[in-house]
Amino acid sequence: MKKTFLVPFLFLISCSAVEDTTPAIDTENHRFHANIESVESRTYLTEDILLRWTADDRITIFEGTTRNKQYKFLGETGDNAGDFDYVKAGFGTGNEVDRHYAIYPYNSATKLSESGVITYTFPAQQNYVVGSVGLGANVMVAATQSVEDYDLTFRNVGSYLLVKLYGTDQTVESIAITAKGGEALAGKAYITPAYQGVPTTEMVGTTSTVTLKSESGVTIGSTKETATAFWVVLPPFTASQGISVTVKGYYGGTQTYDVDGEIVFNRNKYKTLTRELSLPSNGTGMGVGGWGDGENVEGEI
């Protein structure tokens, strides 16, 4: 992996005088190189979902201190690796830590403790994107080996639910996932990154429902073979009493699918729920089975 930090030097010489215009070296903020973890084919969502950077993505880097700094991605949409440059920092100086920590997406309210624990708030609403998770929904973290290391390997924090819906003349406005046992799916969380290791997550929030929403509605495929994919990011958790999936039609009406019994959502893996939808196909409303055979389904429900 590339570990290069280049500082340009510019010298301007005029006929009448020599002026030293060497820019000051910024010893506090550096250019970081980042990639997304490589994982086994059965845990990576390669063929179904692309976990890639988006142009101008913003991340938080705790650069050797607990101070939250914003960095921006210099690459192009679709890249799985690239450089990040400093944008701005919050007030204060922060306390020193023995390495650099980072988290995507950027949020000025995200905090880091001196022991390397990140406090982050999982949103209760995600936005639908064709063939992928919503922008900013897929939380990832990284930790370097030391403060002299500027390479960040981001690892996915969450688990995933792939909801595949099909039906004749059906348009979806939103999909709400609820943990029937009351487990938290959104809200405050403590995330601990580990250098060359997997992150751990402790949910301390109390929001047990997360909603995937489309402002313009999504018209789904008419057959099971052409079912439309909706990706939802969930924190790693065990649904002790199962989950409830409620689909709201763009033209009104709702349809709920219950999956009872304990379901374990592991980090960096996904489960698939495939259902037929039958809701009113027209109206003035604003907005609109069984576990499938996805590669990462862990056991039958």
CSV table of C-alpha atoms in Angstrom, one decimal:
chain,number,residue,atom,x,y,z
A,1,MET,CA,0.0,0.0,0.0
A,2,LYS,CA,1.3,3.4,-0.9
A,3,LYS,CA,2.6,5.5,2.1
A,4,THR,CA,3.6,8.8,0.4
A,5,PHE,CA,3.1,12.3,1.6
A,6,LEU,CA,4.4,14.9,-0.8
A,7,VAL,CA,5.0,18.5,0.1
A,8,PRO,CA,5.5,20.8,-2.9
A,9,PHE,CA,8.2,23.5,-2.8
A,10,LEU,CA,8.0,26.5,-5.1
A,11,PHE,CA,10.9,29.0,-5.6
A,12,LEU,CA,10.2,32.3,-7.5
A,13,ILE,CA,13.3,34.3,-8.7
A,14,SER,CA,12.9,37.8,-10.1
A,15,CYS,CA,15.6,39.9,-11.9
A,16,SER,CA,15.9,42.4,-9.0
A,17,ALA,CA,15.6,40.2,-5.9
A,18,VAL,CA,15.4,36.7,-4.7
A,19,GLU,CA,12.4,36.0,-2.5
A,20,ASP,CA,12.1,32.9,-0.4
A,21,THR,CA,8.5,31.8,-1.0
A,22,THR,CA,8.8,28.3,0.3
A,23,PRO,CA,5.4,27.5,1.9
A,24,ALA,CA,5.4,26.5,5.5
A,25,ILE,CA,5.1,22.8,6.1
A,26,ASP,CA,1.9,21.9,7.8
A,27,THR,CA,3.1,19.6,10.6
A,28,GLU,CA,-0.4,19.2,12.1
A,29,ASN,CA,-2.5,18.1,9.1
A,30,HIS,CA,-1.4,15.5,6.6
A,31,ARG,CA,-2.7,13.8,3.5
A,32,PHE,CA,-4.1,10.4,4.3
A,33,HIS,CA,-4.5,7.4,2.0
A,34,ALA,CA,-7.6,5.2,2.6
A,35,ASN,CA,-9.1,2.0,1.2
A,36,ILE,CA,-12.0,-0.2,2.1
A,37,GLU,CA,-11.3,-3.5,3.6
A,38,SER,CA,-10.9,-6.6,1.4
A,39,VAL,CA,-13.0,-9.5,2.6
A,40,GLU,CA,-13.8,-13.0,1.5
A,41,SER,CA,-16.3,-13.3,-1.3
A,42,ARG,CA,-19.0,-14.7,1.0
A,43,THR,CA,-18.9,-11.7,3.2
A,44,TYR,CA,-18.3,-9.0,0.6
A,45,LEU,CA,-21.3,-7.6,-1.3
A,46,THR,CA,-19.5,-7.3,-4.6
A,47,GLU,CA,-22.1,-8.5,-7.1
A,48,ASP,CA,-25.1,-7.0,-5.3
A,49,ILE,CA,-23.8,-3.8,-3.8
A,50,LEU,CA,-20.8,-1.7,-4.4
A,51,LEU,CA,-19.2,-0.3,-1.3
A,52,ARG,CA,-17.1,2.4,-2.8
A,53,TRP,CA,-16.1,6.0,-2.2
A,54,THR,CA,-18.1,8.9,-3.7
A,55,ALA,CA,-16.4,12.0,-5.0
A,56,ASP,CA,-16.0,14.6,-2.2
A,57,ASP,CA,-16.9,12.1,0.5
A,58,ARG,CA,-16.2,13.6,4.0
A,59,ILE,CA,-14.8,11.7,6.9
A,60,THR,CA,-13.7,12.5,10.5
A,61,ILE,CA,-10.1,11.9,11.3
A,62,PHE,CA,-8.8,12.1,14.9
A,63,GLU,CA,-5.3,13.0,13.9
A,64,GLY,CA,-3.3,11.9,16.9
A,65,THR,CA,-5.7,13.7,19.2
A,66,THR,CA,-9.3,13.5,20.3
A,67,ARG,CA,-10.0,16.6,18.2
A,68,ASN,CA,-12.5,16.0,15.4
A,69,LYS,CA,-11.2,17.1,12.0
A,70,GLN,CA,-13.0,17.0,8.6
A,71,TYR,CA,-11.2,15.5,5.6
A,72,LYS,CA,-12.5,15.2,2.0
A,73,PHE,CA,-12.0,12.5,-0.6
A,74,LEU,CA,-9.9,13.6,-3.6
A,75,GLY,CA,-10.8,10.6,-5.9
A,76,GLU,CA,-13.8,9.8,-8.1
A,77,THR,CA,-17.0,8.1,-7.4
A,78,GLY,CA,-16.5,4.3,-7.6
A,79,ASP,CA,-13.0,4.3,-6.3
A,80,ASN,CA,-12.2,1.8,-3.5
A,81,ALA,CA,-9.1,3.7,-2.5
A,82,GLY,CA,-7.7,7.2,-2.6
A,83,ASP,CA,-6.4,10.2,-0.8
A,84,PHE,CA,-8.1,12.5,1.8
A,85,ASP,CA,-7.1,16.1,2.4
A,86,TYR,CA,-7.8,18.3,5.5
A,87,VAL,CA,-10.8,20.6,5.4
A,88,LYS,CA,-11.4,22.0,8.8
A,89,ALA,CA,-11.4,21.2,12.5
A,90,GLY,CA,-13.6,21.8,15.5
A,91,PHE,CA,-12.7,24.1,18.3
A,92,GLY,CA,-10.1,23.2,20.9
A,93,THR,CA,-7.0,21.1,20.7
A,94,GLY,CA,-8.0,17.7,22.1
A,95,ASN,CA,-6.0,15.2,24.1
A,96,GLU,CA,-3.2,13.1,22.6
A,97,VAL,CA,-3.8,9.5,21.5
A,98,ASP,CA,-1.2,7.0,20.3
A,99,ARG,CA,-2.5,6.6,16.7
A,100,HIS,CA,-4.9,8.1,14.1
A,101,TYR,CA,-8.6,7.1,14.2
A,102,ALA,CA,-11.2,7.8,11.4
A,103,ILE,CA,-14.8,7.3,10.8
A,104,TYR,CA,-17.1,7.6,7.8
A,105,PRO,CA,-19.4,9.6,7.4
A,106,TYR,CA,-18.2,12.9,8.8
A,107,ASN,CA,-20.2,14.4,11.7
A,108,SER,CA,-19.0,17.3,13.7
A,109,ALA,CA,-20.6,15.8,16.8
A,110,THR,CA,-18.7,12.5,16.6
A,111,LYS,CA,-16.3,12.1,19.6
A,112,LEU,CA,-13.2,10.0,20.5
A,113,SER,CA,-12.2,9.0,24.0
A,114,GLU,CA,-8.5,8.8,25.0
A,115,SER,CA,-8.9,5.0,25.1
A,116,GLY,CA,-9.9,4.9,21.4
A,117,VAL,CA,-13.7,4.6,21.6
A,118,ILE,CA,-15.7,6.6,19.1
A,119,THR,CA,-19.1,8.0,20.0
A,120,TYR,CA,-21.4,8.1,17.0
A,121,THR,CA,-25.1,8.4,16.3
A,122,PHE,CA,-26.7,6.0,13.9
A,123,PRO,CA,-29.5,7.8,11.9
A,124,ALA,CA,-33.1,6.6,12.1
A,125,GLN,CA,-33.6,7.3,8.4
A,126,GLN,CA,-31.6,6.2,5.4
A,127,ASN,CA,-32.2,7.3,1.8
A,128,TYR,CA,-32.7,4.8,-1.0
A,129,VAL,CA,-30.1,4.5,-3.7
A,130,VAL,CA,-30.4,2.1,-6.7
A,131,GLY,CA,-28.2,-1.0,-6.1
A,132,SER,CA,-26.5,0.3,-3.0
A,133,VAL,CA,-26.9,1.7,0.5
A,134,GLY,CA,-27.8,5.3,1.1
A,135,LEU,CA,-25.2,8.0,1.0
A,136,GLY,CA,-23.7,8.2,4.5
A,137,ALA,CA,-25.5,5.2,5.8
A,138,ASN,CA,-22.6,2.7,5.7
A,139,VAL,CA,-20.6,3.5,8.8
A,140,MET,CA,-16.9,2.6,8.5
A,141,VAL,CA,-14.0,3.1,10.9
A,142,ALA,CA,-10.2,2.8,10.7
A,143,ALA,CA,-7.2,3.0,13.0
A,144,THR,CA,-3.6,3.3,12.1
A,145,GLN,CA,-0.6,1.5,13.6
A,146,SER,CA,0.9,4.7,15.1
A,147,VAL,CA,0.9,8.5,14.6
A,148,GLU,CA,3.6,8.1,11.9
A,149,ASP,CA,1.2,5.9,9.8
A,150,TYR,CA,-1.1,7.7,7.4
A,151,ASP,CA,-2.7,4.7,5.7
A,152,LEU,CA,-6.3,4.1,6.7
A,153,THR,CA,-8.0,0.7,6.1
A,154,PHE,CA,-11.7,1.3,6.6
A,155,ARG,CA,-13.8,-1.6,8.0
A,156,ASN,CA,-17.5,-1.8,7.8
A,157,VAL,CA,-19.2,-1.4,11.2
A,158,GLY,CA,-22.7,-2.5,10.3
A,159,SER,CA,-24.7,-5.5,9.2
A,160,TYR,CA,-27.1,-5.4,6.3
A,161,LEU,CA,-30.7,-6.4,5.4
A,162,LEU,CA,-31.5,-6.8,1.7
A,163,VAL,CA,-35.2,-6.5,1.2
A,164,LYS,CA,-36.3,-7.8,-2.3
A,165,LEU,CA,-39.8,-6.8,-3.3
A,166,TYR,CA,-41.9,-7.7,-6.3
A,167,GLY,CA,-45.5,-7.1,-7.5
A,168,THR,CA,-47.6,-5.8,-10.3
A,169,ASP,CA,-47.9,-2.0,-10.5
A,170,GLN,CA,-46.3,-1.5,-7.1
A,171,THR,CA,-44.5,1.7,-6.1
A,172,VAL,CA,-42.7,1.9,-2.7
A,173,GLU,CA,-42.2,5.0,-0.7
A,174,SER,CA,-40.5,3.6,2.4
A,175,ILE,CA,-39.5,0.5,4.3
A,176,ALA,CA,-39.4,0.4,8.1
A,177,ILE,CA,-37.4,-2.2,9.9
A,178,THR,CA,-38.3,-2.8,13.6
A,179,ALA,CA,-36.7,-5.0,16.1
A,180,LYS,CA,-39.6,-6.8,17.8
A,181,GLY,CA,-37.6,-7.3,21.0
A,182,GLY,CA,-36.9,-3.6,21.3
A,183,GLU,CA,-33.2,-3.8,20.4
A,184,ALA,CA,-31.7,-0.5,19.3
A,185,LEU,CA,-31.3,0.0,15.5
A,186,ALA,CA,-30.5,3.7,15.6
A,187,GLY,CA,-29.2,6.3,18.1
A,188,LYS,CA,-26.0,6.6,20.1
A,189,ALA,CA,-23.4,4.0,19.9
A,190,TYR,CA,-19.8,3.3,21.1
A,191,ILE,CA,-17.6,2.0,18.3
A,192,THR,CA,-14.1,0.7,18.9
A,193,PRO,CA,-11.8,0.4,15.9
A,194,ALA,CA,-8.8,-1.9,16.0
A,195,TYR,CA,-5.6,-1.7,13.9
A,196,GLN,CA,-5.7,-4.8,11.6
A,197,GLY,CA,-8.7,-6.0,13.5
A,198,VAL,CA,-12.5,-5.8,13.3
A,199,PRO,CA,-14.4,-3.0,15.0
A,200,THR,CA,-16.8,-3.7,17.9
A,201,THR,CA,-20.1,-1.8,18.5
A,202,GLU,CA,-22.2,-1.2,21.6
A,203,MET,CA,-25.6,0.4,21.0
A,204,VAL,CA,-26.7,2.7,23.8
A,205,GLY,CA,-29.5,4.4,22.0
A,206,THR,CA,-33.2,3.2,22.3
A,207,THR,CA,-34.6,3.7,18.8
A,208,SER,CA,-35.8,0.2,17.6
A,209,THR,CA,-36.9,1.2,14.1
A,210,VAL,CA,-34.9,2.4,11.1
A,211,THR,CA,-36.6,3.6,7.9
A,212,LEU,CA,-35.3,3.5,4.3
A,213,LYS,CA,-37.1,6.3,2.3
A,214,SER,CA,-37.5,7.3,-1.3
A,215,GLU,CA,-38.9,10.8,-1.9
A,216,SER,CA,-40.0,10.0,-5.5
A,217,GLY,CA,-41.0,6.4,-5.0
A,218,VAL,CA,-39.5,3.2,-6.4
A,219,THR,CA,-41.5,1.1,-8.9
A,220,ILE,CA,-40.6,-2.5,-8.2
A,221,GLY,CA,-40.2,-5.5,-10.5
A,222,SER,CA,-43.3,-7.5,-11.3
A,223,THR,CA,-41.9,-11.0,-10.7
A,224,LYS,CA,-39.8,-12.7,-8.1
A,225,GLU,CA,-37.0,-13.0,-10.7
A,226,THR,CA,-37.1,-9.2,-11.3
A,227,ALA,CA,-37.5,-8.2,-7.6
A,228,THR,CA,-36.2,-4.8,-6.7
A,229,ALA,CA,-33.4,-4.6,-4.1
A,230,PHE,CA,-33.6,-2.3,-1.1
A,231,TRP,CA,-30.4,-2.2,1.1
A,232,VAL,CA,-30.7,-1.3,4.8
A,233,VAL,CA,-27.7,-0.8,7.1
A,234,LEU,CA,-28.2,-2.1,10.6
A,235,PRO,CA,-25.9,-2.2,13.6
A,236,PRO,CA,-24.6,-5.7,14.4
A,237,PHE,CA,-27.2,-7.1,16.8
A,238,THR,CA,-29.3,-10.1,17.8
A,239,ALA,CA,-33.1,-9.6,17.2
A,240,SER,CA,-34.2,-11.7,20.1
A,241,GLN,CA,-37.9,-11.9,18.9
A,242,GLY,CA,-37.3,-11.3,15.2
A,243,ILE,CA,-38.1,-8.3,13.1
A,244,SER,CA,-41.0,-6.6,11.5
A,245,VAL,CA,-40.7,-5.1,8.0
A,246,THR,CA,-43.4,-2.5,7.1
A,247,VAL,CA,-43.6,-1.3,3.5
A,248,LYS,CA,-45.4,1.9,2.8
A,249,GLY,CA,-46.9,2.5,-0.7
A,250,TYR,CA,-46.2,5.7,-2.6
A,251,TYR,CA,-50.0,5.9,-3.3
A,252,GLY,CA,-51.1,4.9,0.1
A,253,GLY,CA,-51.4,1.7,2.2
A,254,THR,CA,-48.9,-0.4,4.1
A,255,GLN,CA,-48.0,-4.0,4.2
A,256,THR,CA,-46.1,-5.7,7.1
A,257,TYR,CA,-44.0,-8.8,7.1
A,258,ASP,CA,-43.1,-10.4,10.4
A,259,VAL,CA,-40.2,-12.8,10.9
A,260,ASP,CA,-40.3,-14.3,14.3
A,261,GLY,CA,-37.6,-16.0,16.4
A,262,GLU,CA,-34.0,-15.0,17.1
A,263,ILE,CA,-32.1,-13.6,14.2
A,264,VAL,CA,-28.4,-12.7,14.4
A,265,PHE,CA,-27.2,-9.8,12.2
A,266,ASN,CA,-23.4,-10.1,12.1
A,267,ARG,CA,-21.0,-7.4,11.1
A,268,ASN,CA,-20.2,-7.2,7.4
A,269,LYS,CA,-22.8,-9.8,6.5
A,270,TYR,CA,-26.3,-9.6,5.1
A,271,LYS,CA,-29.5,-11.4,5.2
A,272,THR,CA,-32.2,-11.4,2.5
A,273,LEU,CA,-35.9,-11.0,2.8
A,274,THR,CA,-38.0,-11.6,-0.4
A,275,ARG,CA,-41.7,-10.8,-0.5
A,276,GLU,CA,-44.5,-10.1,-2.9
A,277,LEU,CA,-46.1,-6.7,-2.5
A,278,SER,CA,-49.8,-6.0,-3.0
A,279,LEU,CA,-50.9,-2.4,-2.3
A,280,PRO,CA,-53.2,0.1,-4.1
A,281,SER,CA,-51.5,1.2,-7.3
A,282,ASN,CA,-53.0,4.6,-7.6
A,283,GLY,CA,-54.3,7.4,-5.4
A,284,THR,CA,-53.4,10.7,-3.9
A,285,GLY,CA,-51.0,9.6,-1.2
A,286,MET,CA,-47.6,11.2,-0.9
A,287,GLY,CA,-45.0,8.8,-1.3
A,288,VAL,CA,-46.1,3.5,-1.7
A,289,GLY,CA,-42.1,-14.1,1.2
A,290,GLY,CA,-39.4,-15.5,3.2
A,291,TRP,CA,-35.7,-15.3,3.7
A,292,GLY,CA,-34.1,-15.4,0.3
A,293,ASP,CA,-31.1,-17.3,-0.9
A,294,GLY,CA,-28.5,-14.5,-0.7
A,295,GLU,CA,-24.9,-15.6,-0.3
A,296,ASN,CA,-24.6,-14.4,3.2
A,297,VAL,CA,-27.8,-15.8,4.8
A,298,GLU,CA,-26.7,-17.5,7.9
A,299,GLY,CA,-29.1,-20.3,8.6
A,300,GLU,CA,-32.8,-20.7,7.8
A,301,ILE,CA,-35.5,-18.9,9.6
